[in-house]
């Protein structure tokens, strides 16, 4: 009767959904308003308040928000847009989708964020700068904003992993013309798929609202002429629906609790890893930046004497989910390599991060004691993965 029960697996990320999201979704589905309704409106209002932005515009994904942010500023062929070499490919793809050219910037060794000095070196003539708060730690926004201002470029923030992160006490998403958040299932909160654009300039917000919905002009007196509208601009269908917004509202109510658990799990895991000599970790604070603790990035020695893939296999076999952020420096993905001729060695820090780091879970799904279990598995795994 005492047979050892295998320990429950710890996934890298897990959406935290319960009866509140299920009931919220059911309420929408049993009504008649599936789009353009009160849940979307309320979700936008609450989210704007949460991050301290003048406006928040719900969209179908963070990628859609980033695309809109460049598109409404007229970014197009001939424009150059700075993108960190280490990010989700979405950050670069939206530049390509506008017909513009990404200018990849290597990242800092101690944070994984865009290197301001490297940006400065190529900043002349840039149309825009897309910053990514890597794994939730805000970029050096003072320096990056100053460089962008000097060269006349506007800044767009990719906040997909920075919900809850602040710089100088101000929430990310308030430093560029827009902030773009993701509600993909394993992010800080979820709407299944979905995203939010924050903006402090009402003209930018209005343009994003219009462009996410076909370029409709909503100022027409619809009450007097129902169903009649004009189309004044080119646009997409990048809207969020009412079910997603209702789920988002329920999640928003849990966000403080999620954030506290992430911070506690991060601290516990960092402490437990402190006696594993082979592993270092990124700090969750630097200068004015405070992280949203998306995950804990375990950094292996640069000399490569620990086989990263063997360590990942060891952890996965022990039931511990891991991730890699990201599997390659973006310019070295086949699409970019073939289009622009990038070669290994051009973005050394981004390439090192792609090869020598493992993202460990710190999400609110972790149970008591899980941080110690993860650290113990890293300790034994590092021994097993020595070459
Ligand atoms: C997840 C992620 C995205 C894409 O978000 P979607 O909502 O899936 O479009 C973009 N950038 C970064 C940094 C991400 O982590």
Short mmCIF file of C-alpha atoms and ligand atoms in Angstrom, two decimals:
data_model
loop_
_atom_site.label_atom_id
_atom_site.label_comp_id
_atom_site.label_asym_id
_atom_site.label_seq_id
_atom_site.Cartn_x
_atom_site.Cartn_y
_atom_site.Cartn_z
CA UNK A 1 0.00 0.00 0.00
CA UNK A 2 3.04 2.17 0.42
CA UNK A 3 4.26 2.13 -3.17
CA UNK A 4 5.95 5.42 -3.99
CA UNK A 5 3.70 7.71 -5.92
CA UNK A 6 5.55 9.53 -8.69
CA UNK A 7 5.63 13.24 -7.97
CA UNK A 8 3.23 15.34 -10.00
CA UNK A 9 4.84 16.99 -13.01
CA UNK A 10 5.57 20.72 -12.77
CA UNK A 11 4.82 22.27 -16.16
CA UNK A 12 6.78 25.35 -17.27
CA UNK A 13 3.58 27.36 -17.35
CA UNK A 14 -0.04 26.61 -16.59
CA UNK A 15 -3.12 28.78 -17.00
CA UNK A 16 -4.81 29.32 -13.62
CA UNK A 17 -8.48 28.92 -14.50
CA UNK A 18 -11.34 27.89 -12.24
CA UNK A 19 -15.09 28.27 -11.94
CA UNK A 20 -14.84 32.07 -12.10
CA UNK A 21 -13.54 32.05 -15.70
CA UNK A 22 -15.87 29.20 -16.67
CA UNK A 23 -18.90 31.05 -15.30
CA UNK A 24 -17.81 34.33 -16.87
CA UNK A 25 -17.47 32.64 -20.28
CA UNK A 26 -20.82 30.85 -19.84
CA UNK A 27 -22.58 34.14 -19.01
CA UNK A 28 -21.36 35.63 -22.29
CA UNK A 29 -22.27 32.53 -24.30
CA UNK A 30 -25.78 32.38 -22.90
CA UNK A 31 -26.40 36.02 -23.86
CA UNK A 32 -26.60 37.68 -27.25
CA UNK A 33 -23.57 40.00 -27.28
CA UNK A 34 -20.49 38.08 -28.37
CA UNK A 35 -18.45 41.03 -29.67
CA UNK A 36 -18.25 44.79 -29.02
CA UNK A 37 -19.92 44.40 -25.65
CA UNK A 38 -19.66 45.42 -22.02
CA UNK A 39 -16.98 42.86 -21.06
CA UNK A 40 -14.54 44.21 -23.65
CA UNK A 41 -15.21 47.78 -22.53
CA UNK A 42 -14.83 46.95 -18.82
CA UNK A 43 -11.68 44.89 -19.41
CA UNK A 44 -10.06 47.80 -21.27
CA UNK A 45 -10.98 50.28 -18.51
CA UNK A 46 -9.70 48.06 -15.71
CA UNK A 47 -6.50 47.19 -17.56
CA UNK A 48 -5.72 50.87 -18.28
CA UNK A 49 -6.16 51.67 -14.58
CA UNK A 50 -4.02 48.71 -13.60
CA UNK A 51 -1.00 49.86 -15.63
CA UNK A 52 -1.65 53.57 -15.18
CA UNK A 53 -2.13 54.29 -18.89
CA UNK A 54 -4.65 56.77 -20.29
CA UNK A 55 -6.14 54.14 -22.61
CA UNK A 56 -6.08 50.42 -23.23
CA UNK A 57 -7.30 48.85 -26.47
CA UNK A 58 -8.05 45.12 -26.53
CA UNK A 59 -6.68 43.17 -29.49
CA UNK A 60 -6.52 39.56 -30.68
CA UNK A 61 -2.86 39.09 -29.64
CA UNK A 62 0.27 40.95 -28.63
CA UNK A 63 1.56 40.41 -32.17
CA UNK A 64 -1.53 42.19 -33.53
CA UNK A 65 -0.85 45.09 -31.15
CA UNK A 66 2.78 45.40 -32.22
CA UNK A 67 1.76 45.28 -35.90
CA UNK A 68 -0.89 47.98 -35.34
CA UNK A 69 1.60 50.14 -33.43
CA UNK A 70 3.98 50.28 -36.39
CA UNK A 71 1.24 50.35 -39.04
CA UNK A 72 -0.66 53.35 -37.63
CA UNK A 73 2.59 55.33 -37.62
CA UNK A 74 2.97 54.63 -41.33
CA UNK A 75 6.02 52.37 -41.01
CA UNK A 76 6.65 50.91 -44.45
CA UNK A 77 9.20 50.13 -47.16
CA UNK A 78 12.47 51.97 -46.68
CA UNK A 79 12.01 52.35 -42.92
CA UNK A 80 14.47 50.77 -40.49
CA UNK A 81 13.23 49.59 -37.11
CA UNK A 82 15.54 48.51 -34.27
CA UNK A 83 14.67 45.10 -32.76
CA UNK A 84 16.62 43.21 -30.08
CA UNK A 85 18.39 40.13 -31.48
CA UNK A 86 16.99 38.07 -28.58
CA UNK A 87 13.20 38.09 -28.49
CA UNK A 88 10.11 36.26 -29.65
CA UNK A 89 10.09 36.31 -33.44
CA UNK A 90 6.83 38.31 -33.38
CA UNK A 91 8.78 41.47 -32.50
CA UNK A 92 10.74 41.21 -35.76
CA UNK A 93 7.97 39.77 -37.94
CA UNK A 94 5.73 42.82 -37.49
CA UNK A 95 8.49 44.98 -39.00
CA UNK A 96 8.64 42.64 -42.02
CA UNK A 97 4.83 42.63 -42.26
CA UNK A 98 4.95 46.42 -42.67
CA UNK A 99 7.49 46.02 -45.47
CA UNK A 100 10.16 47.71 -43.35
CA UNK A 101 13.59 46.38 -42.40
CA UNK A 102 14.52 45.14 -38.92
CA UNK A 103 17.87 46.33 -37.57
CA UNK A 104 18.89 43.72 -35.01
CA UNK A 105 20.66 44.96 -31.89
CA UNK A 106 22.58 42.61 -29.60
CA UNK A 107 21.53 42.42 -25.96
CA UNK A 108 23.17 43.01 -22.57
CA UNK A 109 24.92 40.08 -20.91
CA UNK A 110 23.48 40.78 -17.45
CA UNK A 111 19.82 41.32 -18.44
CA UNK A 112 19.16 40.03 -21.97
CA UNK A 113 17.72 43.46 -22.81
CA UNK A 114 18.59 45.59 -25.83
CA UNK A 115 22.08 47.04 -25.39
CA UNK A 116 21.71 50.82 -25.41
CA UNK A 117 25.30 51.40 -26.57
CA UNK A 118 24.81 49.02 -29.50
CA UNK A 119 21.55 50.81 -30.34
CA UNK A 120 23.27 54.19 -30.20
CA UNK A 121 25.93 53.00 -32.64
CA UNK A 122 23.37 52.33 -35.42
CA UNK A 123 20.65 54.78 -34.42
CA UNK A 124 21.07 57.32 -37.23
CA UNK A 125 18.02 57.28 -39.49
CA UNK A 126 16.00 54.77 -37.49
CA UNK A 127 12.25 55.19 -37.85
CA UNK A 128 11.34 53.31 -34.68
CA UNK A 129 12.78 51.28 -31.81
CA UNK A 130 10.95 48.21 -30.52
CA UNK A 131 12.07 47.36 -27.00
CA UNK A 132 11.35 44.04 -25.32
CA UNK A 133 11.44 43.74 -21.54
CA UNK A 134 13.24 40.40 -21.63
CA UNK A 135 11.62 37.82 -19.33
CA UNK A 136 9.92 40.68 -17.50
CA UNK A 137 12.86 42.90 -16.51
CA UNK A 138 12.33 46.41 -17.90
CA UNK A 139 14.93 47.81 -20.31
CA UNK A 140 17.04 50.85 -19.49
CA UNK A 141 14.27 53.18 -20.67
CA UNK A 142 16.07 56.41 -19.72
CA UNK A 143 18.95 55.68 -22.08
CA UNK A 144 16.88 54.09 -24.84
CA UNK A 145 14.30 56.90 -24.81
CA UNK A 146 17.11 59.49 -24.99
CA UNK A 147 18.73 57.74 -27.98
CA UNK A 148 15.38 57.44 -29.76
CA UNK A 149 14.55 61.10 -29.11
CA UNK A 150 17.95 62.21 -30.40
CA UNK A 151 17.49 60.33 -33.67
CA UNK A 152 13.78 61.15 -34.09
CA UNK A 153 12.59 57.54 -33.75
CA UNK A 154 9.48 56.56 -31.84
CA UNK A 155 9.51 53.73 -29.29
CA UNK A 156 7.15 50.73 -29.15
CA UNK A 157 7.26 48.46 -26.10
CA UNK A 158 6.80 44.69 -26.34
CA UNK A 159 5.36 44.04 -22.86
CA UNK A 160 4.35 40.42 -23.56
CA UNK A 161 6.27 39.26 -20.47
CA UNK A 162 6.28 42.45 -18.40
CA UNK A 163 2.79 42.67 -16.91
CA UNK A 164 3.50 43.92 -13.37
CA UNK A 165 7.02 45.14 -14.14
CA UNK A 166 7.98 48.73 -13.34
CA UNK A 167 10.76 51.18 -14.20
CA UNK A 168 11.25 54.03 -11.73
CA UNK A 169 7.95 53.02 -10.16
CA UNK A 170 6.04 53.38 -13.44
CA UNK A 171 4.43 50.36 -15.08
CA UNK A 172 5.92 49.19 -18.38
CA UNK A 173 3.77 50.11 -21.35
CA UNK A 174 3.97 53.84 -20.51
CA UNK A 175 7.38 54.61 -22.03
CA UNK A 176 6.71 54.18 -25.74
CA UNK A 177 3.92 55.37 -28.03
CA UNK A 178 2.30 52.05 -27.13
CA UNK A 179 2.80 49.12 -24.77
CA UNK A 180 1.76 45.69 -26.05
CA UNK A 181 0.73 42.94 -23.65
CA UNK A 182 0.03 39.24 -24.34
CA UNK A 183 -2.62 37.01 -22.80
CA UNK A 184 -1.41 33.77 -24.39
CA UNK A 185 -2.06 30.83 -22.01
CA UNK A 186 1.37 30.73 -20.30
CA UNK A 187 1.85 34.49 -19.86
CA UNK A 188 1.14 36.34 -16.58
CA UNK A 189 -2.60 36.05 -17.20
CA UNK A 190 -4.63 34.64 -20.06
CA UNK A 191 -7.63 35.27 -22.26
CA UNK A 192 -6.74 32.08 -24.24
CA UNK A 193 -5.39 34.18 -27.13
CA UNK A 194 -5.48 37.93 -26.76
CA UNK A 195 -3.57 41.11 -26.12
CA UNK A 196 -3.84 44.71 -24.98
CA UNK A 197 -2.33 47.90 -26.36
CA UNK A 198 -1.77 50.75 -23.92
CA UNK A 199 -1.38 54.34 -25.10
CA UNK A 200 -1.21 57.73 -23.44
CA UNK A 201 -1.75 59.83 -26.58
CA UNK A 202 -5.50 59.88 -27.34
CA UNK A 203 -4.79 60.33 -31.07
CA UNK A 204 -2.65 57.15 -31.16
CA UNK A 205 -5.29 55.27 -29.16
CA UNK A 206 -8.05 56.39 -31.54
CA UNK A 207 -6.03 55.36 -34.59
CA UNK A 208 -5.32 51.92 -33.07
CA UNK A 209 -9.03 51.47 -32.26
CA UNK A 210 -9.99 52.34 -35.80
CA UNK A 211 -7.30 50.26 -37.49
CA UNK A 212 -7.95 47.13 -35.42
CA UNK A 213 -11.50 47.14 -36.86
CA UNK A 214 -11.35 47.61 -40.65
CA UNK A 215 -10.76 51.37 -40.51
CA UNK A 216 -14.40 52.07 -39.69
CA UNK A 217 -15.34 55.60 -38.81
CA UNK A 218 -17.49 55.30 -35.71
CA UNK A 219 -18.23 59.00 -35.37
CA UNK A 220 -21.13 58.77 -37.81
CA UNK A 221 -24.50 59.25 -36.15
CA UNK A 222 -25.30 55.55 -35.99
CA UNK A 223 -28.38 56.16 -33.89
CA UNK A 224 -30.09 58.05 -36.65
CA UNK A 225 -28.90 55.76 -39.44
CA UNK A 226 -28.40 52.27 -37.95
CA UNK A 227 -25.99 50.02 -39.79
CA UNK A 228 -24.48 52.88 -41.76
CA UNK A 229 -20.79 53.55 -41.44
CA UNK A 230 -17.94 54.98 -43.43
CA UNK A 231 -14.49 53.45 -43.91
CA UNK A 232 -11.81 56.10 -43.69
CA UNK A 233 -8.63 54.03 -43.46
CA UNK A 234 -7.10 50.67 -44.24
CA UNK A 235 -7.50 48.28 -41.33
CA UNK A 236 -7.46 44.74 -39.97
CA UNK A 237 -9.79 42.62 -37.93
CA UNK A 238 -7.63 42.35 -34.81
CA UNK A 239 -10.44 42.49 -32.24
CA UNK A 240 -10.90 40.60 -29.00
CA UNK A 241 -14.29 38.94 -28.40
CA UNK A 242 -16.55 39.08 -25.34
CA UNK A 243 -15.69 35.58 -24.05
CA UNK A 244 -11.99 36.41 -24.06
CA UNK A 245 -12.63 39.75 -22.35
CA UNK A 246 -14.84 38.13 -19.67
CA UNK A 247 -12.10 35.57 -18.98
CA UNK A 248 -9.60 38.44 -18.86
CA UNK A 249 -11.65 40.32 -16.27
CA UNK A 250 -11.76 37.26 -14.02
CA UNK A 251 -7.99 36.84 -14.44
CA UNK A 252 -7.32 40.50 -13.72
CA UNK A 253 -8.96 40.04 -10.33
CA UNK A 254 -6.39 37.36 -9.50
CA UNK A 255 -3.33 39.18 -10.79
CA UNK A 256 -2.08 40.51 -7.43
CA UNK A 257 -2.13 37.00 -6.05
CA UNK A 258 -0.36 35.63 -9.17
CA UNK A 259 2.33 38.33 -8.94
CA UNK A 260 2.99 37.69 -5.23
CA UNK A 261 3.38 33.96 -5.89
CA UNK A 262 5.72 34.56 -8.83
CA UNK A 263 7.95 36.83 -6.73
CA UNK A 264 8.02 34.33 -3.83
CA UNK A 265 8.72 31.35 -6.12
CA UNK A 266 11.46 33.31 -7.89
CA UNK A 267 13.14 34.19 -4.59
CA UNK A 268 12.88 30.64 -3.25
CA UNK A 269 14.27 29.09 -6.44
CA UNK A 270 17.08 31.64 -6.71
CA UNK A 271 18.09 30.96 -3.11
CA UNK A 272 17.97 27.20 -3.58
CA UNK A 273 20.16 27.49 -6.70
CA UNK A 274 22.74 29.69 -5.01
CA UNK A 275 24.94 26.73 -4.09
CA UNK A 276 24.94 25.24 -7.61
CA UNK A 277 28.25 26.64 -8.84
CA UNK A 278 27.58 25.94 -12.51
CA UNK A 279 24.44 28.05 -12.61
CA UNK A 280 24.04 31.81 -12.41
CA UNK A 281 20.75 33.66 -12.69
CA UNK A 282 19.63 37.04 -13.95
CA UNK A 283 18.77 39.50 -11.22
CA UNK A 284 15.13 40.58 -11.00
CA UNK A 285 16.13 44.18 -10.25
CA UNK A 286 18.58 46.50 -11.92
CA UNK A 287 18.76 50.25 -11.32
CA UNK A 288 15.19 51.54 -11.65
CA UNK A 289 13.90 48.26 -13.15
CA UNK A 290 11.75 45.76 -11.20
CA UNK A 291 10.88 42.47 -12.89
CA UNK A 292 7.52 40.79 -13.31
CA UNK A 293 9.25 37.41 -12.69
CA UNK A 294 8.10 35.62 -15.82
CA UNK A 295 10.53 32.75 -15.17
CA UNK A 296 13.99 32.16 -13.74
CA UNK A 297 16.66 31.96 -16.39
CA UNK A 298 19.40 29.52 -15.35
CA UNK A 299 22.62 30.49 -17.12
CA UNK A 300 25.21 27.80 -17.75
CA UNK A 301 28.97 28.41 -18.00
CA UNK A 302 30.04 30.15 -21.20
CA UNK A 303 32.73 27.50 -21.86
CA UNK A 304 29.96 25.03 -22.68
CA UNK A 305 31.18 22.28 -20.33
CA UNK A 306 27.59 21.61 -19.31
CA UNK A 307 25.51 20.12 -22.12
CA UNK A 308 22.36 22.28 -22.08
CA UNK A 309 20.22 19.82 -24.00
CA UNK A 310 21.24 16.95 -21.69
CA UNK A 311 20.30 19.06 -18.66
CA UNK A 312 16.92 19.88 -20.23
CA UNK A 313 16.30 16.16 -20.82
CA UNK A 314 17.24 15.37 -17.22
CA UNK A 315 14.85 18.02 -15.87
CA UNK A 316 12.01 16.94 -18.15
CA UNK A 317 12.54 13.30 -17.11
CA UNK A 318 12.23 14.46 -13.49
CA UNK A 319 8.85 15.96 -14.39
CA UNK A 320 10.03 19.56 -14.53
CA UNK A 321 8.90 21.58 -17.49
CA UNK A 322 11.41 24.00 -18.97
CA UNK A 323 11.56 26.47 -21.81
CA UNK A 324 14.24 28.29 -23.79
CA UNK A 325 14.03 32.04 -24.40
CA UNK A 326 14.58 31.87 -27.23
CA UNK A 327 15.84 28.90 -29.30
CA UNK A 328 17.90 31.14 -31.60
CA UNK A 329 18.96 34.74 -32.01
CA UNK A 330 16.15 35.99 -34.26
CA UNK A 331 18.48 37.01 -37.14
CA UNK A 332 19.71 33.41 -37.23
CA UNK A 333 16.26 31.88 -37.77
CA UNK A 334 16.18 30.51 -41.33
CA UNK A 335 13.79 33.19 -42.64
CA UNK A 336 16.04 36.07 -41.54
CA UNK A 337 19.30 34.29 -42.29
CA UNK A 338 18.22 33.54 -45.86
CA UNK A 339 16.70 36.96 -46.47
CA UNK A 340 19.51 39.08 -45.02
CA UNK A 341 22.53 36.76 -44.95
CA UNK A 342 23.17 36.90 -41.20
CA UNK A 343 25.85 34.53 -39.91
CA UNK A 344 26.65 33.01 -36.50
CA UNK A 345 28.98 35.26 -34.50
CA UNK A 346 27.28 38.55 -35.38
CA UNK A 347 25.12 38.66 -32.22
CA UNK A 348 27.33 36.92 -29.64
CA UNK A 349 25.29 37.65 -26.52
CA UNK A 350 21.96 36.69 -28.08
CA UNK A 351 23.52 33.51 -29.46
CA UNK A 352 25.01 32.67 -26.06
CA UNK A 353 21.60 33.12 -24.41
CA UNK A 354 19.99 30.87 -27.02
CA UNK A 355 22.55 28.12 -26.40
CA UNK A 356 23.43 28.33 -22.71
CA UNK A 357 20.28 29.17 -20.74
CA UNK A 358 17.26 27.28 -19.47
CA UNK A 359 14.06 28.94 -18.35
CA UNK A 360 12.71 27.42 -15.14
CA UNK A 361 9.12 27.76 -13.91
CA UNK A 362 8.17 30.21 -11.14
CA UNK A 363 4.48 30.63 -12.01
CA UNK A 364 1.57 30.68 -9.56
CA UNK A 365 0.90 27.00 -10.36
CA UNK A 366 3.92 25.91 -8.29
CA UNK A 367 3.05 24.13 -5.06
CA UNK A 368 4.79 24.45 -1.70
CA UNK A 369 8.21 22.82 -1.98
CA UNK A 370 8.32 22.82 -5.77
CA UNK A 371 11.13 25.39 -5.89
CA UNK A 372 13.32 23.08 -3.78
CA UNK A 373 12.42 20.13 -6.01
CA UNK A 374 13.38 22.09 -9.14
CA UNK A 375 16.69 23.18 -7.59
CA UNK A 376 17.52 19.62 -6.53
CA UNK A 377 16.87 18.38 -10.06
CA UNK A 378 19.09 21.13 -11.50
CA UNK A 379 21.84 20.12 -9.06
CA UNK A 380 21.77 16.45 -10.03
CA UNK A 381 21.21 17.33 -13.70
CA UNK A 382 24.29 19.54 -13.86
CA UNK A 383 26.40 16.60 -12.65
CA UNK A 384 24.82 14.30 -15.24
CA UNK A 385 25.26 16.82 -18.07
CA UNK A 386 29.01 17.51 -17.62
CA UNK A 387 31.05 16.82 -20.74
C1 LIG B 1 4.54 35.72 -26.32
C2 LIG B 1 5.31 36.86 -26.87
C3 LIG B 1 4.86 37.55 -28.01
C4 LIG B 1 3.65 37.12 -28.79
O1 LIG B 1 2.47 37.27 -28.07
P1 LIG B 1 1.09 36.76 -28.71
O2 LIG B 1 0.04 37.28 -27.79
O3 LIG B 1 1.15 35.27 -28.75
O4 LIG B 1 1.00 37.36 -30.07
C5 LIG B 1 5.59 38.64 -28.42
N1 LIG B 1 6.70 39.04 -27.79
C6 LIG B 1 7.18 38.39 -26.70
C7 LIG B 1 8.42 38.89 -26.01
C8 LIG B 1 6.50 37.27 -26.22
O5 LIG B 1 6.99 36.61 -25.16
#
